[in-house]
Tab-separated table of N, CA and C and ligand atoms in Angstrom:
chain	number	residue	atom	x	y	z
A	287	UNK	N	9.076	-2.932	-16.951
A	287	UNK	CA	7.602	-2.719	-17.676
A	287	UNK	C	7.356	-1.203	-17.194
A	288	UNK	N	6.908	-0.217	-18.264
A	288	UNK	CA	6.605	0.821	-18.551
A	288	UNK	C	4.858	0.952	-18.731
A	289	UNK	N	4.504	1.477	-18.341
A	289	UNK	CA	2.906	1.556	-18.618
A	289	UNK	C	2.238	2.890	-17.715
A	290	UNK	N	1.096	3.181	-17.690
A	290	UNK	CA	0.221	4.138	-16.646
A	290	UNK	C	-0.828	2.749	-16.367
A	291	UNK	N	-0.733	2.758	-14.969
A	291	UNK	CA	-1.833	2.359	-14.255
A	291	UNK	C	-2.649	3.400	-13.735
A	292	UNK	N	-4.004	2.878	-13.764
A	292	UNK	CA	-5.454	3.738	-13.401
A	292	UNK	C	-6.183	3.279	-11.916
A	293	UNK	N	-6.330	3.977	-11.817
A	293	UNK	CA	-7.262	3.348	-10.342
A	293	UNK	C	-8.646	4.653	-9.947
A	294	UNK	N	-8.846	4.047	-8.870
A	294	UNK	CA	-9.911	4.922	-8.258
A	294	UNK	C	-10.863	4.568	-7.321
A	295	UNK	N	-11.759	5.504	-6.611
A	295	UNK	CA	-12.312	4.765	-5.781
A	295	UNK	C	-14.076	4.142	-6.673
A	296	UNK	N	-14.377	3.756	-5.196
A	296	UNK	CA	-15.834	2.521	-5.651
A	296	UNK	C	-16.974	3.601	-6.185
A	297	UNK	N	-17.036	4.560	-6.271
A	297	UNK	CA	-18.396	5.492	-7.087
A	297	UNK	C	-17.815	6.185	-8.075
A	298	UNK	N	-16.571	6.063	-8.500
A	298	UNK	CA	-15.841	7.029	-9.683
A	298	UNK	C	-15.599	8.438	-9.311
A	299	UNK	N	-15.929	8.936	-7.836
A	299	UNK	CA	-15.767	10.304	-7.904
A	299	UNK	C	-14.404	10.633	-8.147
A	300	UNK	N	-13.033	9.839	-7.481
A	300	UNK	CA	-11.989	9.784	-7.509
A	300	UNK	C	-11.129	9.625	-8.828
A	301	UNK	N	-10.067	10.004	-9.319
A	301	UNK	CA	-9.350	8.902	-9.912
A	301	UNK	C	-8.016	9.048	-9.981
A	302	UNK	N	-7.466	7.779	-10.370
A	302	UNK	CA	-5.358	8.360	-10.089
A	302	UNK	C	-5.002	7.486	-11.352
A	303	UNK	N	-3.594	8.238	-11.492
A	303	UNK	CA	-2.819	7.477	-12.490
A	303	UNK	C	-1.230	7.368	-12.010
A	304	UNK	N	-0.646	6.276	-12.747
A	304	UNK	CA	0.490	5.957	-11.470
A	304	UNK	C	1.182	5.525	-12.416
A	305	UNK	N	2.633	6.619	-13.220
A	305	UNK	CA	3.270	6.750	-14.483
A	305	UNK	C	4.426	5.785	-13.769
A	306	UNK	N	5.397	6.136	-14.869
A	306	UNK	CA	6.715	5.041	-14.438
A	306	UNK	C	6.365	3.804	-14.568
A	307	UNK	N	7.640	2.752	-13.700
A	307	UNK	CA	7.592	0.903	-13.655
A	307	UNK	C	6.520	1.081	-12.702
A	308	UNK	N	6.701	-0.066	-13.029
A	308	UNK	CA	5.029	-0.892	-12.344
A	308	UNK	C	5.632	-1.151	-11.131
A	309	UNK	N	5.124	-0.592	-10.273
A	309	UNK	CA	5.343	-1.106	-8.729
A	309	UNK	C	5.668	-2.198	-8.150
A	310	UNK	N	6.290	-2.460	-7.000
A	310	UNK	CA	6.308	-3.717	-6.443
A	310	UNK	C	4.942	-4.049	-5.406
A	311	UNK	N	4.311	-4.868	-5.142
A	311	UNK	CA	2.993	-4.983	-4.195
A	311	UNK	C	3.521	-5.622	-3.227
A	312	UNK	N	3.213	-5.119	-2.049
A	312	UNK	CA	3.575	-5.840	-0.348
A	312	UNK	C	2.340	-5.849	0.345
A	313	UNK	N	1.734	-7.209	0.967
A	313	UNK	CA	0.556	-7.438	2.082
A	313	UNK	C	1.133	-6.965	3.432
A	314	UNK	N	0.502	-6.449	4.001
A	314	UNK	CA	0.503	-5.662	5.447
A	314	UNK	C	-0.971	-6.616	6.410
A	315	UNK	N	-0.699	-7.001	7.154
A	315	UNK	CA	-1.303	-7.885	8.010
A	315	UNK	C	-1.498	-7.281	9.235
A	316	UNK	N	-1.271	-5.966	9.681
A	316	UNK	CA	-1.252	-5.425	10.992
A	316	UNK	C	-3.176	-4.957	10.978
A	317	UNK	N	-3.393	-4.812	12.446
A	317	UNK	CA	-5.045	-4.861	12.729
A	317	UNK	C	-4.904	-3.557	12.125
A	318	UNK	N	-4.046	-2.545	12.142
A	318	UNK	CA	-4.667	-0.832	11.367
A	318	UNK	C	-4.947	-0.969	9.668
A	319	UNK	N	-3.998	-2.406	9.115
A	319	UNK	CA	-4.441	-2.608	7.697
A	319	UNK	C	-5.783	-2.975	7.544
A	320	UNK	N	-6.364	-4.359	8.446
A	320	UNK	CA	-7.272	-4.960	8.484
A	320	UNK	C	-8.650	-4.299	8.818
A	321	UNK	N	-8.263	-3.365	9.824
A	321	UNK	CA	-9.218	-1.837	10.236
A	321	UNK	C	-9.447	-1.305	8.831
A	322	UNK	N	-8.181	-0.574	8.217
A	322	UNK	CA	-8.423	0.059	7.208
A	322	UNK	C	-9.047	-0.548	5.937
A	323	UNK	N	-8.903	-1.669	5.336
A	323	UNK	CA	-9.508	-2.192	4.367
A	323	UNK	C	-10.687	-3.146	4.724
A	324	UNK	N	-11.260	-3.083	5.901
A	324	UNK	CA	-11.980	-3.840	6.527
A	324	UNK	C	-12.227	-5.373	5.970
A	325	UNK	N	-11.261	-5.622	6.032
A	325	UNK	CA	-10.728	-6.972	5.482
A	325	UNK	C	-9.445	-7.496	5.969
A	326	UNK	N	-8.813	-8.688	5.217
A	326	UNK	CA	-8.095	-9.529	5.976
A	326	UNK	C	-7.032	-9.002	6.150
A	327	UNK	N	-6.324	-7.976	5.176
A	327	UNK	CA	-5.199	-7.115	4.621
A	327	UNK	C	-5.033	-6.347	4.190
A	328	UNK	N	-3.901	-5.623	4.058
A	328	UNK	CA	-4.003	-4.430	2.953
A	328	UNK	C	-2.894	-4.972	2.089
A	329	UNK	N	-3.771	-3.984	0.660
A	329	UNK	CA	-2.122	-4.842	-0.231
A	329	UNK	C	-1.988	-3.068	-0.656
A	330	UNK	N	-0.308	-2.882	-0.529
A	330	UNK	CA	0.292	-1.643	-0.857
A	330	UNK	C	0.966	-1.550	-1.896
A	331	UNK	N	1.123	-0.337	-2.600
A	331	UNK	CA	1.897	0.075	-3.691
A	331	UNK	C	2.655	1.183	-4.037
A	332	UNK	N	4.085	1.292	-2.828
A	332	UNK	CA	4.945	2.155	-3.352
A	332	UNK	C	5.327	2.827	-4.419
A	333	UNK	N	5.052	4.225	-4.145
A	333	UNK	CA	5.284	4.577	-5.671
A	333	UNK	C	6.034	6.403	-5.529
A	334	UNK	N	6.542	7.050	-6.163
A	334	UNK	CA	7.284	7.843	-6.087
A	334	UNK	C	6.108	8.841	-6.401
A	335	UNK	N	6.112	10.090	-5.546
A	335	UNK	CA	5.031	10.841	-5.714
A	335	UNK	C	4.921	11.836	-6.731
A	336	UNK	N	6.427	12.050	-7.618
A	336	UNK	CA	5.879	12.579	-8.826
A	336	UNK	C	5.510	11.685	-9.936
A	337	UNK	N	5.181	10.583	-9.586
A	337	UNK	CA	4.599	9.581	-10.347
A	337	UNK	C	3.014	9.629	-10.173
A	338	UNK	N	2.592	10.239	-9.275
A	338	UNK	CA	1.313	9.722	-8.762
A	338	UNK	C	0.591	10.779	-9.021
A	339	UNK	N	-0.557	11.208	-9.638
A	339	UNK	CA	-1.276	12.002	-10.052
A	339	UNK	C	-3.148	12.151	-9.525
A	340	UNK	N	-3.950	12.893	-9.110
A	340	UNK	CA	-4.896	12.095	-8.830
A	340	UNK	C	-6.047	13.004	-9.201
A	341	UNK	N	-6.972	13.247	-9.433
A	341	UNK	CA	-8.243	14.116	-10.281
A	341	UNK	C	-9.527	13.700	-9.507
A	342	UNK	N	-9.917	14.288	-8.902
A	342	UNK	CA	-11.024	14.781	-7.924
A	342	UNK	C	-10.849	14.954	-6.450
A	343	UNK	N	-11.701	15.326	-5.653
A	343	UNK	CA	-11.553	15.936	-4.317
A	343	UNK	C	-11.305	14.856	-3.570
A	344	UNK	N	-10.530	14.914	-2.349
A	344	UNK	CA	-10.306	13.700	-1.739
A	344	UNK	C	-10.234	14.303	-0.297
A	345	UNK	N	-10.338	13.642	0.277
A	345	UNK	CA	-10.603	14.194	2.389
A	345	UNK	C	-9.470	13.393	2.756
A	346	UNK	N	-8.962	13.340	4.086
A	346	UNK	CA	-7.876	13.156	4.266
A	346	UNK	C	-7.802	13.007	6.235
A	347	UNK	N	-7.189	11.783	6.297
A	347	UNK	CA	-7.306	11.755	7.827
A	347	UNK	C	-6.257	11.162	8.097
A	348	UNK	N	-5.457	11.545	9.542
A	348	UNK	CA	-4.375	11.127	10.118
A	348	UNK	C	-4.341	10.960	11.201
A	349	UNK	N	-3.262	9.311	11.224
A	349	UNK	CA	-3.082	8.893	12.507
A	349	UNK	C	-1.406	9.180	12.788
A	350	UNK	N	-1.165	8.348	14.140
A	350	UNK	CA	0.181	7.950	14.509
A	350	UNK	C	0.778	6.888	14.019
A	351	UNK	N	1.835	6.641	12.999
A	351	UNK	CA	1.963	5.397	12.891
A	351	UNK	C	3.000	4.728	13.941
A	352	UNK	N	3.536	3.344	13.866
A	352	UNK	CA	4.448	2.780	14.529
A	352	UNK	C	5.573	3.302	14.877
A	353	UNK	N	6.365	3.851	13.879
A	353	UNK	CA	7.477	4.680	13.745
A	353	UNK	C	7.244	6.153	14.400
A	354	UNK	N	6.304	6.340	14.731
A	354	UNK	CA	6.344	7.819	15.642
A	354	UNK	C	6.149	9.012	14.198
A	355	UNK	N	5.972	8.492	13.230
A	355	UNK	CA	5.138	9.428	12.049
A	355	UNK	C	4.209	9.476	12.329
A	356	UNK	N	3.304	10.181	11.183
A	356	UNK	CA	2.199	10.547	10.895
A	356	UNK	C	1.981	9.880	9.831
A	357	UNK	N	1.026	9.347	9.179
A	357	UNK	CA	0.214	8.581	8.170
A	357	UNK	C	-0.835	9.205	8.059
A	358	UNK	N	-0.884	10.069	6.647
A	358	UNK	CA	-1.852	10.843	5.794
A	358	UNK	C	-2.825	9.613	5.062
A	359	UNK	N	-3.864	9.920	5.074
A	359	UNK	CA	-4.655	8.433	4.536
A	359	UNK	C	-6.365	9.239	4.031
A	360	UNK	N	-5.555	9.285	2.407
A	360	UNK	CA	-6.270	9.995	1.474
A	360	UNK	C	-7.622	9.085	1.172
A	361	UNK	N	-9.018	9.865	1.046
A	361	UNK	CA	-10.074	8.822	0.652
A	361	UNK	C	-11.009	9.837	0.212
A	362	UNK	N	-12.186	9.064	-0.507
A	362	UNK	CA	-12.991	9.661	-1.846
A	362	UNK	C	-14.134	10.042	-0.176
A	363	UNK	N	-14.536	11.709	0.083
A	363	UNK	CA	-15.309	11.817	0.873
A	363	UNK	C	-17.088	11.514	0.370
A	364	UNK	N	-17.174	10.934	-0.703
A	364	UNK	CA	-18.711	10.388	-1.058
A	364	UNK	C	-18.441	9.303	-0.730
A	365	UNK	N	-17.591	8.102	-1.012
A	365	UNK	CA	-18.208	6.729	-0.920
A	365	UNK	C	-17.001	6.227	-0.187
A	366	UNK	N	-15.874	6.786	0.447
A	366	UNK	CA	-14.849	6.284	1.931
A	366	UNK	C	-14.297	5.403	1.416
A	367	UNK	N	-14.058	4.888	0.018
A	367	UNK	CA	-12.433	3.924	-0.406
A	367	UNK	C	-11.496	4.821	0.197
A	368	UNK	N	-10.541	3.491	0.616
A	368	UNK	CA	-9.401	4.357	1.041
A	368	UNK	C	-8.224	4.291	-0.511
A	369	UNK	N	-7.864	5.036	-0.513
A	369	UNK	CA	-7.079	5.182	-1.815
A	369	UNK	C	-5.556	5.422	-2.060
A	370	UNK	N	-5.188	6.104	-0.665
A	370	UNK	CA	-3.395	6.573	-0.772
A	370	UNK	C	-3.245	7.068	0.743
A	371	UNK	N	-1.672	6.518	0.655
A	371	UNK	CA	-1.768	6.716	2.130
A	371	UNK	C	0.177	7.667	1.994
A	372	UNK	N	0.432	8.752	2.943
A	372	UNK	CA	1.370	9.286	2.654
A	372	UNK	C	2.357	9.081	4.202
A	373	UNK	N	3.081	8.992	3.971
A	373	UNK	CA	3.892	8.847	5.162
A	373	UNK	C	4.664	10.361	5.719
A	374	UNK	N	4.745	10.843	7.013
A	374	UNK	CA	5.378	12.228	7.580
A	374	UNK	C	7.015	11.488	6.975
A	375	UNK	N	7.514	10.187	7.089
A	375	UNK	CA	8.315	9.874	7.879
A	375	UNK	C	9.373	10.030	6.195
A	376	UNK	N	8.519	9.315	5.166
A	376	UNK	CA	8.708	9.720	3.489
A	376	UNK	C	7.510	10.032	2.711
A	377	UNK	N	7.584	11.634	2.745
A	377	UNK	CA	6.819	12.648	2.016
A	377	UNK	C	7.099	12.488	0.638
A	378	UNK	N	7.760	12.179	0.265
A	378	UNK	CA	7.608	12.062	-1.551
A	378	UNK	C	7.545	11.073	-1.442
A	379	UNK	N	6.887	9.798	-1.188
A	379	UNK	CA	6.583	8.757	-1.435
A	379	UNK	C	5.288	8.574	-1.221
A	380	UNK	N	3.840	8.197	-1.978
A	380	UNK	CA	2.638	7.610	-2.074
A	380	UNK	C	2.625	5.912	-1.702
A	381	UNK	N	1.349	6.079	-0.643
A	381	UNK	CA	1.250	3.858	-1.067
A	381	UNK	C	-0.182	4.165	-1.607
A	382	UNK	N	-0.027	3.692	-2.354
A	382	UNK	CA	-1.613	2.976	-2.968
A	382	UNK	C	-1.975	2.256	-2.471
A	383	UNK	N	-3.544	1.839	-2.147
A	383	UNK	CA	-4.218	0.584	-1.897
A	383	UNK	C	-4.389	0.072	-3.080
A	384	UNK	N	-3.601	-1.326	-3.458
A	384	UNK	CA	-4.233	-1.775	-4.016
A	384	UNK	C	-5.463	-2.264	-5.014
A	385	UNK	N	-6.247	-2.527	-3.804
A	385	UNK	CA	-7.432	-2.953	-4.100
A	385	UNK	C	-8.345	-1.943	-5.206
A	386	UNK	N	-7.769	-0.816	-5.156
A	386	UNK	CA	-8.428	0.963	-5.834
A	386	UNK	C	-8.172	0.472	-7.473
A	387	UNK	N	-7.137	-0.465	-7.846
A	387	UNK	CA	-6.507	0.271	-8.960
A	387	UNK	C	-7.343	-0.857	-9.658
A	388	UNK	N	-7.984	-0.466	-11.378
A	388	UNK	CA	-8.557	-0.669	-12.157
A	388	UNK	C	-9.093	-2.086	-12.249
A	389	UNK	N	-7.244	-2.502	-12.707
A	389	UNK	CA	-6.857	-4.033	-12.981
A	389	UNK	C	-6.118	-4.749	-11.975
A	390	UNK	N	-6.731	-5.250	-10.915
A	390	UNK	CA	-6.158	-6.062	-10.147
A	390	UNK	C	-5.230	-7.615	-10.068
A	391	UNK	N	-5.981	-8.032	-11.507
A	391	UNK	CA	-5.218	-9.165	-12.018
A	391	UNK	C	-4.241	-9.542	-11.886
A	392	UNK	N	-3.158	-8.236	-11.864
A	392	UNK	CA	-1.411	-9.015	-11.921
A	392	UNK	C	-1.132	-8.406	-10.659
A	393	UNK	N	-1.819	-8.077	-9.360
A	393	UNK	CA	-1.326	-8.078	-8.248
A	393	UNK	C	-0.728	-9.149	-7.654
A	394	UNK	N	0.627	-9.280	-7.409
A	394	UNK	CA	1.409	-10.720	-6.653
A	394	UNK	C	2.056	-9.935	-5.546
A	395	UNK	N	1.652	-10.132	-3.883
A	395	UNK	CA	2.782	-9.456	-3.527
A	395	UNK	C	3.901	-9.943	-3.738
A	396	UNK	N	5.297	-9.069	-3.210
A	396	UNK	CA	6.708	-10.142	-3.327
A	396	UNK	C	6.938	-10.004	-1.957
A	397	UNK	N	6.105	-9.329	-0.486
A	397	UNK	CA	6.540	-9.496	0.180
A	397	UNK	C	5.147	-9.590	1.566
A	398	UNK	N	5.432	-10.275	2.589
A	398	UNK	CA	4.149	-9.933	3.615
A	398	UNK	C	5.015	-9.726	4.633
A	399	UNK	N	4.126	-8.469	5.676
A	399	UNK	CA	4.757	-8.001	6.556
A	399	UNK	C	3.321	-8.046	7.815
A	400	UNK	N	4.193	-8.096	9.051
A	400	UNK	CA	2.979	-7.805	9.770
A	400	UNK	C	2.345	-9.350	10.103
A	401	UNK	N	3.510	-10.315	9.641
A	401	UNK	CA	2.205	-12.053	9.491
A	401	UNK	C	1.928	-12.469	10.910
A	402	UNK	N	2.481	-11.435	12.075
A	402	UNK	CA	1.980	-11.936	13.418
A	402	UNK	C	0.569	-11.606	13.946
A	403	UNK	N	-0.152	-10.778	12.793
A	403	UNK	CA	-1.343	-10.339	12.857
A	403	UNK	C	-2.367	-11.034	12.096
A	404	UNK	N	-1.400	-11.889	11.422
A	404	UNK	CA	-2.434	-12.827	9.659
A	404	UNK	C	-3.652	-13.277	10.652
A	405	UNK	N	-4.470	-13.391	9.638
A	405	UNK	CA	-5.820	-14.210	9.643
A	405	UNK	C	-5.387	-15.581	9.748
A	406	UNK	N	-5.896	-16.607	10.450
A	406	UNK	CA	-5.285	-17.965	10.374
A	406	UNK	C	-5.124	-18.798	9.094
A	407	UNK	N	-6.971	-18.337	8.557
A	407	UNK	CA	-6.746	-18.879	7.298
A	407	UNK	C	-6.078	-18.440	5.820
A	408	UNK	N	-5.416	-17.278	6.373
A	408	UNK	CA	-4.517	-16.731	5.091
A	408	UNK	C	-3.349	-17.849	4.517
A	409	UNK	N	-3.301	-18.445	4.008
A	409	UNK	CA	-1.949	-19.385	3.615
A	409	UNK	C	-1.040	-18.320	2.545
A	410	UNK	N	0.166	-18.083	3.122
A	410	UNK	CA	1.371	-18.067	2.266
A	410	UNK	C	1.888	-18.657	1.138
A	411	UNK	N	2.760	-18.308	0.444
A	411	UNK	CA	3.372	-18.815	-0.409
A	411	UNK	C	5.027	-18.906	0.012
A	412	UNK	N	5.470	-20.374	0.922
A	412	UNK	CA	6.432	-19.876	1.571
A	412	UNK	C	7.936	-19.460	0.770
A	413	UNK	N	7.189	-19.363	-0.454
A	413	UNK	CA	8.643	-19.025	-1.832
A	413	UNK	C	8.435	-17.012	-1.218
A	414	UNK	N	7.344	-16.562	-1.267
A	414	UNK	CA	7.679	-15.366	-0.644
A	414	UNK	C	7.974	-14.818	0.776
A	415	UNK	N	9.078	-13.661	0.733
A	415	UNK	CA	9.001	-13.462	1.964
A	415	UNK	C	8.384	-12.895	3.136
A	416	UNK	N	8.535	-13.424	4.382
A	416	UNK	CA	7.341	-12.651	5.392
A	416	UNK	C	7.919	-12.618	6.665
A	417	UNK	N	7.813	-10.977	6.985
A	417	UNK	CA	8.498	-10.384	8.097
A	417	UNK	C	7.289	-11.080	9.133
A	418	UNK	N	7.759	-11.167	10.633
A	418	UNK	CA	6.716	-11.055	11.865
A	418	UNK	C	6.150	-9.721	11.777
A	419	UNK	N	7.183	-8.585	11.881
A	419	UNK	CA	6.707	-7.300	12.163
A	419	UNK	C	7.054	-6.561	10.917
A	420	UNK	N	7.050	-5.235	11.119
A	420	UNK	CA	7.292	-4.331	10.078
A	420	UNK	C	8.902	-4.789	10.143
A	421	UNK	N	9.105	-3.898	9.005
A	421	UNK	CA	10.913	-4.530	8.465
A	421	UNK	C	11.585	-3.168	9.393
A	422	UNK	N	12.350	-3.520	9.430
A	422	UNK	CA	13.309	-2.689	10.732
A	422	UNK	C	14.359	-1.889	10.047
A	423	UNK	N	14.829	-2.635	9.092
A	423	UNK	CA	16.131	-2.173	7.842
A	423	UNK	C	15.430	-1.927	6.317
A	424	UNK	N	15.569	-0.461	6.867
A	424	UNK	CA	14.665	0.332	5.821
A	424	UNK	C	15.606	0.171	4.277
A	425	UNK	N	16.603	-0.186	4.074
A	425	UNK	CA	17.149	-0.311	2.797
A	425	UNK	C	17.087	-1.262	2.289
A	426	UNK	N	16.911	-2.823	3.457
A	426	UNK	CA	16.377	-3.955	2.952
A	426	UNK	C	15.945	-4.010	2.343
A	427	UNK	N	14.860	-3.777	3.220
A	427	UNK	CA	13.520	-3.505	2.540
A	427	UNK	C	13.405	-3.501	1.566
A	428	UNK	N	13.942	-2.322	1.091
A	428	UNK	CA	13.944	-1.735	-0.500
A	428	UNK	C	14.091	-2.805	-1.629
A	429	UNK	N	15.413	-3.595	-0.914
A	429	UNK	CA	15.930	-4.564	-1.941
A	429	UNK	C	14.785	-5.587	-1.917
A	430	UNK	N	14.319	-5.971	-0.757
A	430	UNK	CA	13.309	-6.973	-0.826
A	430	UNK	C	11.971	-6.505	-1.875
A	431	UNK	N	11.605	-5.668	-1.375
A	431	UNK	CA	10.797	-4.983	-2.588
A	431	UNK	C	11.029	-4.911	-4.044
A	432	UNK	N	12.504	-4.883	-4.206
A	432	UNK	CA	12.729	-5.264	-5.930
A	432	UNK	C	12.983	-6.518	-6.547
A	433	UNK	N	12.956	-7.286	-5.237
A	433	UNK	CA	13.036	-8.753	-5.087
A	433	UNK	C	14.742	-9.358	-5.551
A	434	UNK	N	15.396	-8.725	-4.689
A	434	UNK	CA	16.657	-8.744	-4.474
A	434	UNK	C	17.023	-8.800	-3.376
A	435	UNK	N	16.005	-8.737	-2.279
A	435	UNK	CA	16.677	-9.620	-1.021
A	435	UNK	C	16.612	-11.114	-0.556
B	60	ZN	ZN1	-15.791	7.538	-3.971
B	61	ZN	ZN1	-0.399	-2.825	8.009
């Protein structure tokens, strides 16, 4: 399905568009995502950088990721909403934070990662793949996101 998805921060100062195919959605239950979202888990949509367009001024905070790379975390400097991440390991890709989309009604995770850190009240669909930690095999992980794994 091809359509343009739109989203933005809580105050509306930063807006973005995602072109191309509708990206897959996965949920990460790690402590970093719990902190980042100030909630139970993070929702991520991996998007090609060339399909992602931002309007408005963003601020950036950087952290060292588990794989040893650096993750640049972009957010609205006015309201603080976290909007997307870019990893130094995959600089041509953007990970959009799912809850910032205008329409969140279609979001269904195709995979869960870091379920070893999951909040006990979050009950997962046994039909959806769930990894104890982060994916080790990047190619296999991408197949899983495409629903081929
Ligand atoms: Zn804002
Ligand atoms: Zn995480």
